[in-house]
């Protein structure tokens, strides 16, 4: 396993935070024409985002081997979810085809696309800690970050 130097790890961790928050804002902005921007809508998106973040932190801390492969796979799969769920074609098709109340559509859409993307991206933090050397630190960080 190639160890990252502390500056590289800090850069990757900064980028992970930037990407994660950007995902949340992307979904909020994409969905405004379909469900509005009320407090309820924003609360649902933020709640699902934070739950996925917490779950991803915990799961990433439980990975015991093949950290680099898991990290690469997670980033590829997250890109696929974001590519599909973040496209206006998908959003428009989903909201025009599903005959459900808008709030339920919002919940389902975010659960299908934003939650898996955020969950996978969140695993980056504890996975990167493994590259700094202390094997137990990733598990502790994953457990601590979920709270």
PDB file of C-alpha atoms in Angstrom:
ATOM      1  CA  UNK A   1       0.000   0.000   0.000  1.00  0.00           C
ATOM      2  CA  UNK A   2       1.361   3.414  -0.952  1.00  0.00           C
ATOM      3  CA  UNK A   3       1.168   5.848   1.924  1.00  0.00           C
ATOM      4  CA  UNK A   4       0.064   9.393   1.251  1.00  0.00           C
ATOM      5  CA  UNK A   5       2.013  12.209   2.770  1.00  0.00           C
ATOM      6  CA  UNK A   6       0.018  14.435   5.168  1.00  0.00           C
ATOM      7  CA  UNK A   7      -0.360  17.256   2.637  1.00  0.00           C
ATOM      8  CA  UNK A   8      -1.825  14.925  -0.006  1.00  0.00           C
ATOM      9  CA  UNK A   9      -4.242  13.470   2.548  1.00  0.00           C
ATOM     10  CA  UNK A  10      -5.350  16.968   3.594  1.00  0.00           C
ATOM     11  CA  UNK A  11      -5.949  17.908  -0.038  1.00  0.00           C
ATOM     12  CA  UNK A  12      -8.019  14.773  -0.698  1.00  0.00           C
ATOM     13  CA  UNK A  13     -10.015  15.286   2.496  1.00  0.00           C
ATOM     14  CA  UNK A  14     -10.719  18.900   1.528  1.00  0.00           C
ATOM     15  CA  UNK A  15     -11.852  17.781  -1.919  1.00  0.00           C
ATOM     16  CA  UNK A  16     -14.088  15.105  -0.402  1.00  0.00           C
ATOM     17  CA  UNK A  17     -15.823  17.720   1.736  1.00  0.00           C
ATOM     18  CA  UNK A  18     -16.194  20.040  -1.238  1.00  0.00           C
ATOM     19  CA  UNK A  19     -17.668  17.285  -3.416  1.00  0.00           C
ATOM     20  CA  UNK A  20     -20.025  16.068  -0.685  1.00  0.00           C
ATOM     21  CA  UNK A  21     -21.490  19.497   0.005  1.00  0.00           C
ATOM     22  CA  UNK A  22     -21.677  20.185  -3.742  1.00  0.00           C
ATOM     23  CA  UNK A  23     -23.764  17.031  -4.177  1.00  0.00           C
ATOM     24  CA  UNK A  24     -26.231  18.274  -1.594  1.00  0.00           C
ATOM     25  CA  UNK A  25     -26.558  21.678  -3.265  1.00  0.00           C
ATOM     26  CA  UNK A  26     -26.767  20.119  -6.722  1.00  0.00           C
ATOM     27  CA  UNK A  27     -29.755  18.010  -5.735  1.00  0.00           C
ATOM     28  CA  UNK A  28     -31.442  20.924  -3.976  1.00  0.00           C
ATOM     29  CA  UNK A  29     -31.084  23.097  -7.089  1.00  0.00           C
ATOM     30  CA  UNK A  30     -32.063  20.342  -9.524  1.00  0.00           C
ATOM     31  CA  UNK A  31     -35.263  19.576  -7.681  1.00  0.00           C
ATOM     32  CA  UNK A  32     -36.558  23.128  -7.071  1.00  0.00           C
ATOM     33  CA  UNK A  33     -38.626  23.226 -10.311  1.00  0.00           C
ATOM     34  CA  UNK A  34     -40.378  19.986  -9.317  1.00  0.00           C
ATOM     35  CA  UNK A  35     -40.864  20.250  -5.548  1.00  0.00           C
ATOM     36  CA  UNK A  36     -40.108  23.875  -4.675  1.00  0.00           C
ATOM     37  CA  UNK A  37     -37.694  25.206  -2.087  1.00  0.00           C
ATOM     38  CA  UNK A  38     -39.748  25.099   1.101  1.00  0.00           C
ATOM     39  CA  UNK A  39     -38.329  24.314   4.511  1.00  0.00           C
ATOM     40  CA  UNK A  40     -39.841  20.811   4.313  1.00  0.00           C
ATOM     41  CA  UNK A  41     -38.146  20.090   0.977  1.00  0.00           C
ATOM     42  CA  UNK A  42     -34.793  21.408   2.179  1.00  0.00           C
ATOM     43  CA  UNK A  43     -35.118  19.476   5.443  1.00  0.00           C
ATOM     44  CA  UNK A  44     -35.767  16.200   3.640  1.00  0.00           C
ATOM     45  CA  UNK A  45     -32.723  16.666   1.389  1.00  0.00           C
ATOM     46  CA  UNK A  46     -30.453  17.678   4.290  1.00  0.00           C
ATOM     47  CA  UNK A  47     -31.695  14.827   6.506  1.00  0.00           C
ATOM     48  CA  UNK A  48     -31.105  12.195   3.822  1.00  0.00           C
ATOM     49  CA  UNK A  49     -27.713  13.743   3.017  1.00  0.00           C
ATOM     50  CA  UNK A  50     -26.560  13.691   6.649  1.00  0.00           C
ATOM     51  CA  UNK A  51     -27.828  10.134   7.183  1.00  0.00           C
ATOM     52  CA  UNK A  52     -25.912   8.958   4.102  1.00  0.00           C
ATOM     53  CA  UNK A  53     -22.825  10.835   5.265  1.00  0.00           C
ATOM     54  CA  UNK A  54     -22.956   9.209   8.709  1.00  0.00           C
ATOM     55  CA  UNK A  55     -23.498   5.741   7.242  1.00  0.00           C
ATOM     56  CA  UNK A  56     -20.659   6.214   4.778  1.00  0.00           C
ATOM     57  CA  UNK A  57     -18.264   7.344   7.495  1.00  0.00           C
ATOM     58  CA  UNK A  58     -19.102   4.307   9.607  1.00  0.00           C
ATOM     59  CA  UNK A  59     -18.909   1.829   6.709  1.00  0.00           C
ATOM     60  CA  UNK A  60     -15.630   3.276   5.465  1.00  0.00           C
ATOM     61  CA  UNK A  61     -14.136   2.732   8.913  1.00  0.00           C
ATOM     62  CA  UNK A  62     -15.069  -0.959   8.800  1.00  0.00           C
ATOM     63  CA  UNK A  63     -13.095  -1.707   5.621  1.00  0.00           C
ATOM     64  CA  UNK A  64     -10.143  -3.804   6.775  1.00  0.00           C
ATOM     65  CA  UNK A  65      -8.266  -4.506   3.535  1.00  0.00           C
ATOM     66  CA  UNK A  66      -7.986  -3.486  -0.123  1.00  0.00           C
ATOM     67  CA  UNK A  67      -8.478   0.163   0.824  1.00  0.00           C
ATOM     68  CA  UNK A  68      -7.232   1.498  -2.482  1.00  0.00           C
ATOM     69  CA  UNK A  69      -9.483  -0.807  -4.531  1.00  0.00           C
ATOM     70  CA  UNK A  70     -12.507   0.032  -2.377  1.00  0.00           C
ATOM     71  CA  UNK A  71     -11.786   3.747  -2.709  1.00  0.00           C
ATOM     72  CA  UNK A  72     -11.445   3.517  -6.496  1.00  0.00           C
ATOM     73  CA  UNK A  73     -14.614   1.416  -6.823  1.00  0.00           C
ATOM     74  CA  UNK A  74     -16.585   3.783  -4.599  1.00  0.00           C
ATOM     75  CA  UNK A  75     -15.553   6.819  -6.640  1.00  0.00           C
ATOM     76  CA  UNK A  76     -16.488   5.113  -9.924  1.00  0.00           C
ATOM     77  CA  UNK A  77     -19.879   3.948  -8.678  1.00  0.00           C
ATOM     78  CA  UNK A  78     -20.589   7.347  -7.076  1.00  0.00           C
ATOM     79  CA  UNK A  79     -19.795   9.015 -10.407  1.00  0.00           C
ATOM     80  CA  UNK A  80     -22.326   6.732 -12.127  1.00  0.00           C
ATOM     81  CA  UNK A  81     -25.062   7.512  -9.594  1.00  0.00           C
ATOM     82  CA  UNK A  82     -24.303  11.222  -9.843  1.00  0.00           C
ATOM     83  CA  UNK A  83     -24.183  11.091 -13.636  1.00  0.00           C
ATOM     84  CA  UNK A  84     -27.636   9.523 -13.852  1.00  0.00           C
ATOM     85  CA  UNK A  85     -29.319  11.258 -10.924  1.00  0.00           C
ATOM     86  CA  UNK A  86     -27.734  14.613 -11.626  1.00  0.00           C
ATOM     87  CA  UNK A  87     -28.927  14.842 -15.218  1.00  0.00           C
ATOM     88  CA  UNK A  88     -31.949  16.975 -16.014  1.00  0.00           C
ATOM     89  CA  UNK A  89     -33.194  14.247 -18.363  1.00  0.00           C
ATOM     90  CA  UNK A  90     -33.384  11.764 -15.480  1.00  0.00           C
ATOM     91  CA  UNK A  91     -34.936  14.276 -13.102  1.00  0.00           C
ATOM     92  CA  UNK A  92     -37.540  15.337 -15.646  1.00  0.00           C
ATOM     93  CA  UNK A  93     -38.354  11.747 -16.619  1.00  0.00           C
ATOM     94  CA  UNK A  94     -38.665  10.638 -12.990  1.00  0.00           C
ATOM     95  CA  UNK A  95     -40.955  13.465 -11.928  1.00  0.00           C
ATOM     96  CA  UNK A  96     -43.139  13.284 -15.025  1.00  0.00           C
ATOM     97  CA  UNK A  97     -43.570   9.476 -14.949  1.00  0.00           C
ATOM     98  CA  UNK A  98     -44.176   8.811 -11.249  1.00  0.00           C
ATOM     99  CA  UNK A  99     -47.771   9.657 -10.237  1.00  0.00           C
ATOM    100  CA  UNK A 100     -47.008  10.365  -6.577  1.00  0.00           C
ATOM    101  CA  UNK A 101     -47.231  13.457  -4.371  1.00  0.00           C
ATOM    102  CA  UNK A 102     -44.190  15.719  -4.925  1.00  0.00           C
ATOM    103  CA  UNK A 103     -42.801  15.235  -1.394  1.00  0.00           C
ATOM    104  CA  UNK A 104     -42.866  11.459  -1.813  1.00  0.00           C
ATOM    105  CA  UNK A 105     -41.240  11.813  -5.240  1.00  0.00           C
ATOM    106  CA  UNK A 106     -38.518  13.935  -3.634  1.00  0.00           C
ATOM    107  CA  UNK A 107     -37.884  11.343  -0.928  1.00  0.00           C
ATOM    108  CA  UNK A 108     -37.705   8.477  -3.423  1.00  0.00           C
ATOM    109  CA  UNK A 109     -35.527  10.350  -5.911  1.00  0.00           C
ATOM    110  CA  UNK A 110     -33.033  11.432  -3.248  1.00  0.00           C
ATOM    111  CA  UNK A 111     -32.983   7.917  -1.798  1.00  0.00           C
ATOM    112  CA  UNK A 112     -32.260   6.431  -5.229  1.00  0.00           C
ATOM    113  CA  UNK A 113     -29.569   8.890  -6.342  1.00  0.00           C
ATOM    114  CA  UNK A 114     -28.283  11.311  -3.693  1.00  0.00           C
ATOM    115  CA  UNK A 115     -28.066   8.847  -0.795  1.00  0.00           C
ATOM    116  CA  UNK A 116     -25.903   6.211  -2.558  1.00  0.00           C
ATOM    117  CA  UNK A 117     -23.641   8.896  -4.032  1.00  0.00           C
ATOM    118  CA  UNK A 118     -23.120  10.580  -0.663  1.00  0.00           C
ATOM    119  CA  UNK A 119     -22.726   7.246   1.133  1.00  0.00           C
ATOM    120  CA  UNK A 120     -19.916   6.202  -1.210  1.00  0.00           C
ATOM    121  CA  UNK A 121     -18.187   9.587  -1.181  1.00  0.00           C
ATOM    122  CA  UNK A 122     -18.317   9.730   2.639  1.00  0.00           C
ATOM    123  CA  UNK A 123     -16.331   6.494   2.884  1.00  0.00           C
ATOM    124  CA  UNK A 124     -13.382   8.413   1.461  1.00  0.00           C
ATOM    125  CA  UNK A 125     -12.526   9.996   4.830  1.00  0.00           C
ATOM    126  CA  UNK A 126     -11.902   6.820   6.870  1.00  0.00           C
ATOM    127  CA  UNK A 127     -10.437   5.049   3.824  1.00  0.00           C
ATOM    128  CA  UNK A 128      -7.860   7.812   3.348  1.00  0.00           C
ATOM    129  CA  UNK A 129      -6.897   7.616   7.013  1.00  0.00           C
ATOM    130  CA  UNK A 130      -5.694   4.063   6.311  1.00  0.00           C
ATOM    131  CA  UNK A 131      -3.059   5.491   3.971  1.00  0.00           C
ATOM    132  CA  UNK A 132      -1.576   7.532   6.810  1.00  0.00           C
ATOM    133  CA  UNK A 133      -0.344   4.435   8.607  1.00  0.00           C
ATOM    134  CA  UNK A 134      -2.379   3.731  11.776  1.00  0.00           C
ATOM    135  CA  UNK A 135      -4.769   0.869  10.927  1.00  0.00           C
ATOM    136  CA  UNK A 136      -6.945   1.326  14.022  1.00  0.00           C
ATOM    137  CA  UNK A 137      -7.410   5.054  13.349  1.00  0.00           C
ATOM    138  CA  UNK A 138      -9.720   4.452  10.362  1.00  0.00           C
ATOM    139  CA  UNK A 139     -12.139   2.397  12.439  1.00  0.00           C
ATOM    140  CA  UNK A 140     -12.136   4.979  15.239  1.00  0.00           C
ATOM    141  CA  UNK A 141     -12.581   7.866  12.785  1.00  0.00           C
ATOM    142  CA  UNK A 142     -15.444   6.117  11.013  1.00  0.00           C
ATOM    143  CA  UNK A 143     -17.223   5.485  14.292  1.00  0.00           C
ATOM    144  CA  UNK A 144     -16.631   9.017  15.563  1.00  0.00           C
ATOM    145  CA  UNK A 145     -17.662  10.793  12.365  1.00  0.00           C
ATOM    146  CA  UNK A 146     -21.043   9.092  12.195  1.00  0.00           C
ATOM    147  CA  UNK A 147     -22.084  10.939  15.358  1.00  0.00           C
TER     148      UNK A 147
END
